[in-house]
CSV table of C-alpha atoms and ligand atoms in Angstrom, one decimal:
chain,number,residue,atom,x,y,z
E,169,UNK,CA,107.6,81.7,102.9
E,170,UNK,CA,104.4,83.0,102.9
E,171,UNK,CA,105.9,86.3,101.7
E,172,UNK,CA,107.7,84.6,98.6
E,173,UNK,CA,104.1,83.1,97.8
E,174,UNK,CA,103.0,86.6,97.5
E,175,UNK,CA,105.4,87.3,95.4
E,176,UNK,CA,104.7,84.9,93.2
E,177,UNK,CA,101.4,85.2,92.9
E,178,UNK,CA,101.4,89.1,93.0
E,179,UNK,CA,104.4,89.3,89.7
E,180,UNK,CA,102.2,86.3,87.9
E,181,UNK,CA,99.2,87.8,88.0
E,182,UNK,CA,99.1,91.0,89.0
E,183,UNK,CA,96.8,90.8,91.5
E,184,UNK,CA,96.2,91.4,95.2
E,185,UNK,CA,95.5,88.2,97.3
E,186,UNK,CA,94.9,90.2,101.0
E,187,UNK,CA,93.4,92.4,102.6
E,188,UNK,CA,93.7,93.2,106.0
E,189,UNK,CA,90.7,95.1,107.7
E,190,UNK,CA,90.3,96.6,111.6
E,191,UNK,CA,86.7,96.9,112.9
E,192,UNK,CA,85.5,99.6,113.6
E,193,UNK,CA,85.4,100.6,117.1
E,194,UNK,CA,82.6,102.6,119.1
E,195,UNK,CA,85.1,105.0,119.5
E,196,UNK,CA,84.8,106.3,116.6
E,197,UNK,CA,82.3,108.7,117.2
E,198,UNK,CA,85.4,110.6,118.8
E,199,UNK,CA,87.6,110.5,115.6
E,200,UNK,CA,89.6,113.4,114.1
E,201,UNK,CA,86.9,114.8,111.7
E,202,UNK,CA,86.8,117.9,109.5
E,203,UNK,CA,84.6,116.8,106.9
E,204,UNK,CA,81.6,118.8,109.0
E,205,UNK,CA,79.3,116.1,108.2
E,206,UNK,CA,78.5,114.5,111.6
E,207,UNK,CA,79.3,112.2,114.1
E,208,UNK,CA,79.4,109.0,113.1
E,209,UNK,CA,77.3,106.7,113.7
E,210,UNK,CA,78.7,103.2,115.0
E,211,UNK,CA,76.0,100.4,114.2
E,212,UNK,CA,75.6,102.1,110.6
E,213,UNK,CA,79.6,102.1,110.7
E,214,UNK,CA,79.6,98.6,111.3
E,215,UNK,CA,77.5,97.5,108.6
E,216,UNK,CA,79.2,99.5,106.0
E,217,UNK,CA,82.7,97.6,107.3
E,218,UNK,CA,80.8,94.4,106.5
E,219,UNK,CA,80.0,96.0,103.2
E,220,UNK,CA,83.2,96.8,102.3
E,221,UNK,CA,84.9,93.7,103.2
E,222,UNK,CA,82.5,91.3,101.3
E,223,UNK,CA,82.9,93.6,98.1
E,224,UNK,CA,87.1,92.9,98.5
E,225,UNK,CA,86.0,89.4,99.2
E,226,UNK,CA,83.4,89.2,96.0
E,227,UNK,CA,87.4,90.9,94.0
E,228,UNK,CA,88.9,87.2,95.5
E,229,UNK,CA,90.7,88.6,98.7
E,230,UNK,CA,90.9,86.2,101.5
E,231,UNK,CA,90.3,89.3,104.5
E,232,UNK,CA,92.3,89.2,108.0
E,233,UNK,CA,90.6,91.2,110.4
E,234,UNK,CA,92.4,92.5,112.9
E,235,UNK,CA,89.7,93.6,116.3
E,236,UNK,CA,88.3,96.5,117.1
E,237,UNK,CA,90.9,98.9,119.4
E,238,UNK,CA,88.8,101.2,121.4
E,239,UNK,CA,92.0,103.5,122.6
E,240,UNK,CA,91.7,104.4,118.5
E,241,UNK,CA,89.0,106.1,117.1
E,242,UNK,CA,90.5,106.4,113.9
E,243,UNK,CA,92.1,103.2,114.0
E,244,UNK,CA,89.5,101.4,111.5
E,245,UNK,CA,91.9,103.5,108.9
E,246,UNK,CA,94.3,100.5,108.8
E,247,UNK,CA,95.8,101.5,105.7
E,248,UNK,CA,97.7,104.6,107.3
E,249,UNK,CA,99.8,102.0,110.0
E,250,UNK,CA,102.0,100.6,106.8
E,251,UNK,CA,102.6,101.0,103.5
E,252,UNK,CA,102.9,97.3,101.9
E,253,UNK,CA,104.9,96.7,98.6
E,254,UNK,CA,106.0,93.4,96.6
E,255,UNK,CA,108.6,92.7,99.0
E,256,UNK,CA,108.8,94.5,102.2
E,257,UNK,CA,106.4,96.2,105.2
E,258,UNK,CA,107.5,99.3,106.4
E,259,UNK,CA,105.9,100.5,109.8
E,260,UNK,CA,104.3,104.1,109.4
E,261,UNK,CA,105.2,106.9,112.3
E,262,UNK,CA,101.7,108.7,112.9
E,263,UNK,CA,101.4,112.7,112.0
E,264,UNK,CA,98.4,112.4,114.0
E,265,UNK,CA,99.1,111.9,117.5
E,266,UNK,CA,96.1,110.6,118.6
E,267,UNK,CA,96.8,107.6,116.4
E,268,UNK,CA,100.3,107.3,117.3
E,269,UNK,CA,100.1,103.2,118.8
E,270,UNK,CA,97.6,102.1,116.3
E,271,UNK,CA,100.5,100.4,114.0
E,272,UNK,CA,102.2,98.0,117.3
E,273,UNK,CA,99.1,95.5,116.9
E,274,UNK,CA,99.4,95.7,113.0
E,275,UNK,CA,103.6,95.5,113.0
E,276,UNK,CA,103.2,91.7,115.3
E,277,UNK,CA,100.6,90.8,112.5
E,278,UNK,CA,102.9,91.9,108.9
E,279,UNK,CA,105.7,89.7,110.5
E,280,UNK,CA,103.8,86.9,110.0
E,281,UNK,CA,103.2,87.7,106.2
E,282,UNK,CA,106.7,89.5,105.1
E,283,UNK,CA,109.8,88.2,106.5
E,284,UNK,CA,111.3,92.2,106.1
E,285,UNK,CA,109.2,94.4,108.0
E,286,UNK,CA,111.1,97.6,108.8
E,287,UNK,CA,109.8,100.9,110.4
E,288,UNK,CA,109.9,105.2,110.1
E,289,UNK,CA,111.6,106.4,113.0
E,290,UNK,CA,111.4,109.9,114.8
E,291,UNK,CA,111.7,112.5,113.6
E,292,UNK,CA,110.0,111.7,109.9
E,293,UNK,CA,106.1,110.8,109.7
E,294,UNK,CA,104.4,109.1,107.1
E,295,UNK,CA,100.4,108.0,106.7
E,296,UNK,CA,100.2,105.8,104.3
E,297,UNK,CA,97.0,107.4,102.9
E,298,UNK,CA,99.8,109.6,101.3
E,299,UNK,CA,101.5,107.5,99.0
E,300,UNK,CA,100.4,106.0,96.0
E,301,UNK,CA,101.6,103.1,94.2
E,302,UNK,CA,102.1,103.1,90.0
E,303,UNK,CA,103.9,99.8,89.6
E,304,UNK,CA,107.2,100.2,91.4
E,305,UNK,CA,107.2,103.9,92.0
E,306,UNK,CA,105.4,105.3,94.7
E,307,UNK,CA,104.7,109.2,95.3
E,308,UNK,CA,104.4,110.5,98.5
E,309,UNK,CA,102.2,113.3,99.4
E,310,UNK,CA,104.2,116.3,101.7
E,311,UNK,CA,100.6,116.8,104.2
E,312,UNK,CA,100.2,117.9,107.3
E,313,UNK,CA,100.6,113.9,108.4
E,314,UNK,CA,103.5,113.1,106.6
E,315,UNK,CA,107.1,115.3,106.5
E,316,UNK,CA,110.2,115.8,104.6
E,317,UNK,CA,112.1,113.8,107.0
E,318,UNK,CA,109.8,110.7,106.8
E,319,UNK,CA,109.2,111.1,103.1
E,320,UNK,CA,113.2,110.9,102.7
E,321,UNK,CA,113.3,107.7,105.1
E,322,UNK,CA,110.6,106.1,103.0
E,323,UNK,CA,112.3,106.8,99.3
E,324,UNK,CA,115.5,105.8,101.0
E,325,UNK,CA,114.0,102.2,101.9
E,326,UNK,CA,111.8,101.6,99.0
E,327,UNK,CA,114.8,101.9,96.8
E,328,UNK,CA,116.9,99.6,99.0
E,329,UNK,CA,114.2,96.7,97.5
E,330,UNK,CA,114.7,98.0,94.1
E,331,UNK,CA,111.3,100.5,94.2
E,332,UNK,CA,111.6,104.0,93.5
E,333,UNK,CA,110.0,106.9,95.4
E,334,UNK,CA,109.3,111.5,94.6
E,335,UNK,CA,107.6,113.6,96.8
E,336,UNK,CA,104.1,115.6,96.1
E,337,UNK,CA,103.8,119.2,97.4
E,338,UNK,CA,100.1,119.5,98.4
E,339,UNK,CA,97.8,122.1,100.1
E,340,UNK,CA,94.4,121.3,99.8
E,341,UNK,CA,93.6,117.4,101.2
E,342,UNK,CA,94.2,115.7,104.5
E,343,UNK,CA,96.3,113.2,102.3
E,344,UNK,CA,97.4,112.4,98.9
E,345,UNK,CA,94.9,109.5,98.0
E,346,UNK,CA,92.3,112.1,99.3
E,347,UNK,CA,91.8,113.3,96.2
E,348,UNK,CA,93.9,110.8,93.8
E,349,UNK,CA,93.5,107.3,93.0
E,350,UNK,CA,95.6,104.8,90.5
E,351,UNK,CA,93.4,102.7,88.6
E,352,UNK,CA,96.4,101.0,86.7
E,353,UNK,CA,97.0,101.2,82.8
E,354,UNK,CA,98.3,104.4,83.3
E,355,UNK,CA,94.8,105.9,84.4
E,356,UNK,CA,94.7,108.5,87.1
E,357,UNK,CA,91.2,109.6,89.4
E,358,UNK,CA,92.5,113.4,90.5
E,359,UNK,CA,90.5,116.6,92.0
E,360,UNK,CA,91.5,120.0,92.8
E,361,UNK,CA,95.2,120.9,92.6
E,362,UNK,CA,96.2,117.0,91.2
E,363,UNK,CA,94.7,117.9,88.1
E,364,UNK,CA,97.4,120.6,87.7
E,365,UNK,CA,100.4,119.3,88.7
E,366,UNK,CA,102.9,118.1,85.7
E,367,UNK,CA,104.6,114.9,87.7
E,368,UNK,CA,100.6,113.7,86.4
E,369,UNK,CA,100.2,115.6,83.1
E,370,UNK,CA,101.4,112.0,81.4
E,371,UNK,CA,98.6,109.5,82.5
E,372,UNK,CA,95.4,109.4,81.4
E,373,UNK,CA,93.1,111.7,84.1
E,374,UNK,CA,89.8,111.6,85.0
E,375,UNK,CA,88.8,114.5,86.3
E,376,UNK,CA,86.4,114.7,89.4
E,377,UNK,CA,84.7,118.3,89.4
E,378,UNK,CA,84.8,119.6,92.8
E,379,UNK,CA,80.8,119.0,93.9
E,380,UNK,CA,81.8,115.3,93.7
E,381,UNK,CA,85.3,115.4,95.1
E,382,UNK,CA,85.2,112.8,97.6
E,383,UNK,CA,84.5,110.0,94.7
E,384,UNK,CA,88.6,110.4,94.0
E,385,UNK,CA,89.2,108.4,96.4
E,386,UNK,CA,88.3,104.7,95.2
E,387,UNK,CA,90.2,101.4,94.9
E,388,UNK,CA,91.4,99.3,91.8
E,389,UNK,CA,91.1,95.6,93.3
E,390,UNK,CA,91.8,92.9,90.9
E,391,UNK,CA,90.3,94.8,87.9
E,392,UNK,CA,87.2,96.2,89.7
E,393,UNK,CA,87.0,99.7,91.2
E,394,UNK,CA,85.2,100.4,94.0
E,395,UNK,CA,84.1,103.7,94.4
E,396,UNK,CA,81.9,105.5,96.7
E,397,UNK,CA,78.4,106.0,96.2
E,398,UNK,CA,76.4,109.3,95.3
E,399,UNK,CA,78.8,110.6,92.3
E,400,UNK,CA,77.2,109.4,89.0
E,401,UNK,CA,79.1,111.7,87.3
E,402,UNK,CA,82.7,109.8,88.6
E,403,UNK,CA,81.6,106.7,88.4
E,404,UNK,CA,80.1,107.5,85.0
E,405,UNK,CA,83.5,108.4,83.5
E,406,UNK,CA,84.8,105.3,85.6
E,407,UNK,CA,82.8,102.8,83.5
E,408,UNK,CA,83.4,105.0,80.3
E,409,UNK,CA,87.2,104.1,80.5
E,410,UNK,CA,86.4,100.0,80.9
E,411,UNK,CA,86.5,99.7,84.7
E,412,UNK,CA,83.3,97.4,86.3
E,413,UNK,CA,82.8,99.6,89.5
E,414,UNK,CA,81.1,98.2,92.8
E,415,UNK,CA,79.4,101.4,94.5
E,416,UNK,CA,79.6,100.9,98.4
E,417,UNK,CA,77.9,103.5,100.6
E,418,UNK,CA,80.4,104.8,103.0
E,419,UNK,CA,79.1,107.6,105.0
E,420,UNK,CA,80.1,107.2,108.0
E,421,UNK,CA,83.7,107.1,107.1
E,422,UNK,CA,82.9,109.9,105.2
E,423,UNK,CA,82.2,111.8,108.4
E,424,UNK,CA,85.9,111.4,109.6
E,425,UNK,CA,87.3,112.4,106.4
E,426,UNK,CA,88.1,108.7,105.5
E,427,UNK,CA,87.7,107.1,102.1
E,428,UNK,CA,87.6,103.5,100.7
E,429,UNK,CA,91.6,103.1,100.5
E,430,UNK,CA,91.4,104.2,104.0
E,431,UNK,CA,89.8,100.7,105.3
E,432,UNK,CA,92.1,98.2,104.4
E,433,UNK,CA,95.9,97.1,103.4
E,434,UNK,CA,95.6,95.5,99.8
E,435,UNK,CA,98.9,93.1,99.2
A,776,LIG,N1,89.9,111.0,110.6
A,776,LIG,C1,90.7,110.0,110.2
A,776,LIG,C2,92.3,110.6,110.3
A,776,LIG,O1,92.0,111.7,110.2
A,776,LIG,O2,93.5,110.0,110.1
């Protein structure tokens, strides 16, 4: 029932109505980190997370908060637990062993909002940070976290519910959306290897300079683009493309290679 209402709302207005977030745990200091930016400060992370929630609320979203999970240092990056389409929730299977299990509580929650919940099975791994939605098509990055078996399962599930998917070879970044963000209206923010990929050549590309690479992870939420602070060239380009921009400081999450998209499941 809730699913049908959401479906109608989204189809009619092309808008998100909800976001699921997960409170950062104290154990965030032990999260997986390759960024060489230092250890996150827990209190600062909590404040930045609250600011993020308020930015989503300002875009009209109802926030559903899952309590912190101390056993899972990276669990505030809740986007990686599931792919949400207009019709289905597809529960991911983590490539990072320390993150396997984060999805359990999310699955229970999603059953309240989606009548149809599927799961990726072993040996497949998919982390939805590797999946970019463009209308009814889903680009899936083959990364160190998402393997071919997982991508094939995901594409098969997407096709069963009326969407499509394709894989993207990648080698430079943690997740596909570490370097790519779709801002609707055929506009794609991209950096690094993604600027040269033929599959993205027909988009209107907003090119992110290498010294602003983290700005390639931003999110379109009901017409507004939420972007990380500290990257003035990219923010100016996004504004010049006609989008209002809400800048946010997410320094503590960037220390764990995380970005704005990773911090919520939007539907
Ligand atoms: N630190 C987030 C991740 O590696 O998945």
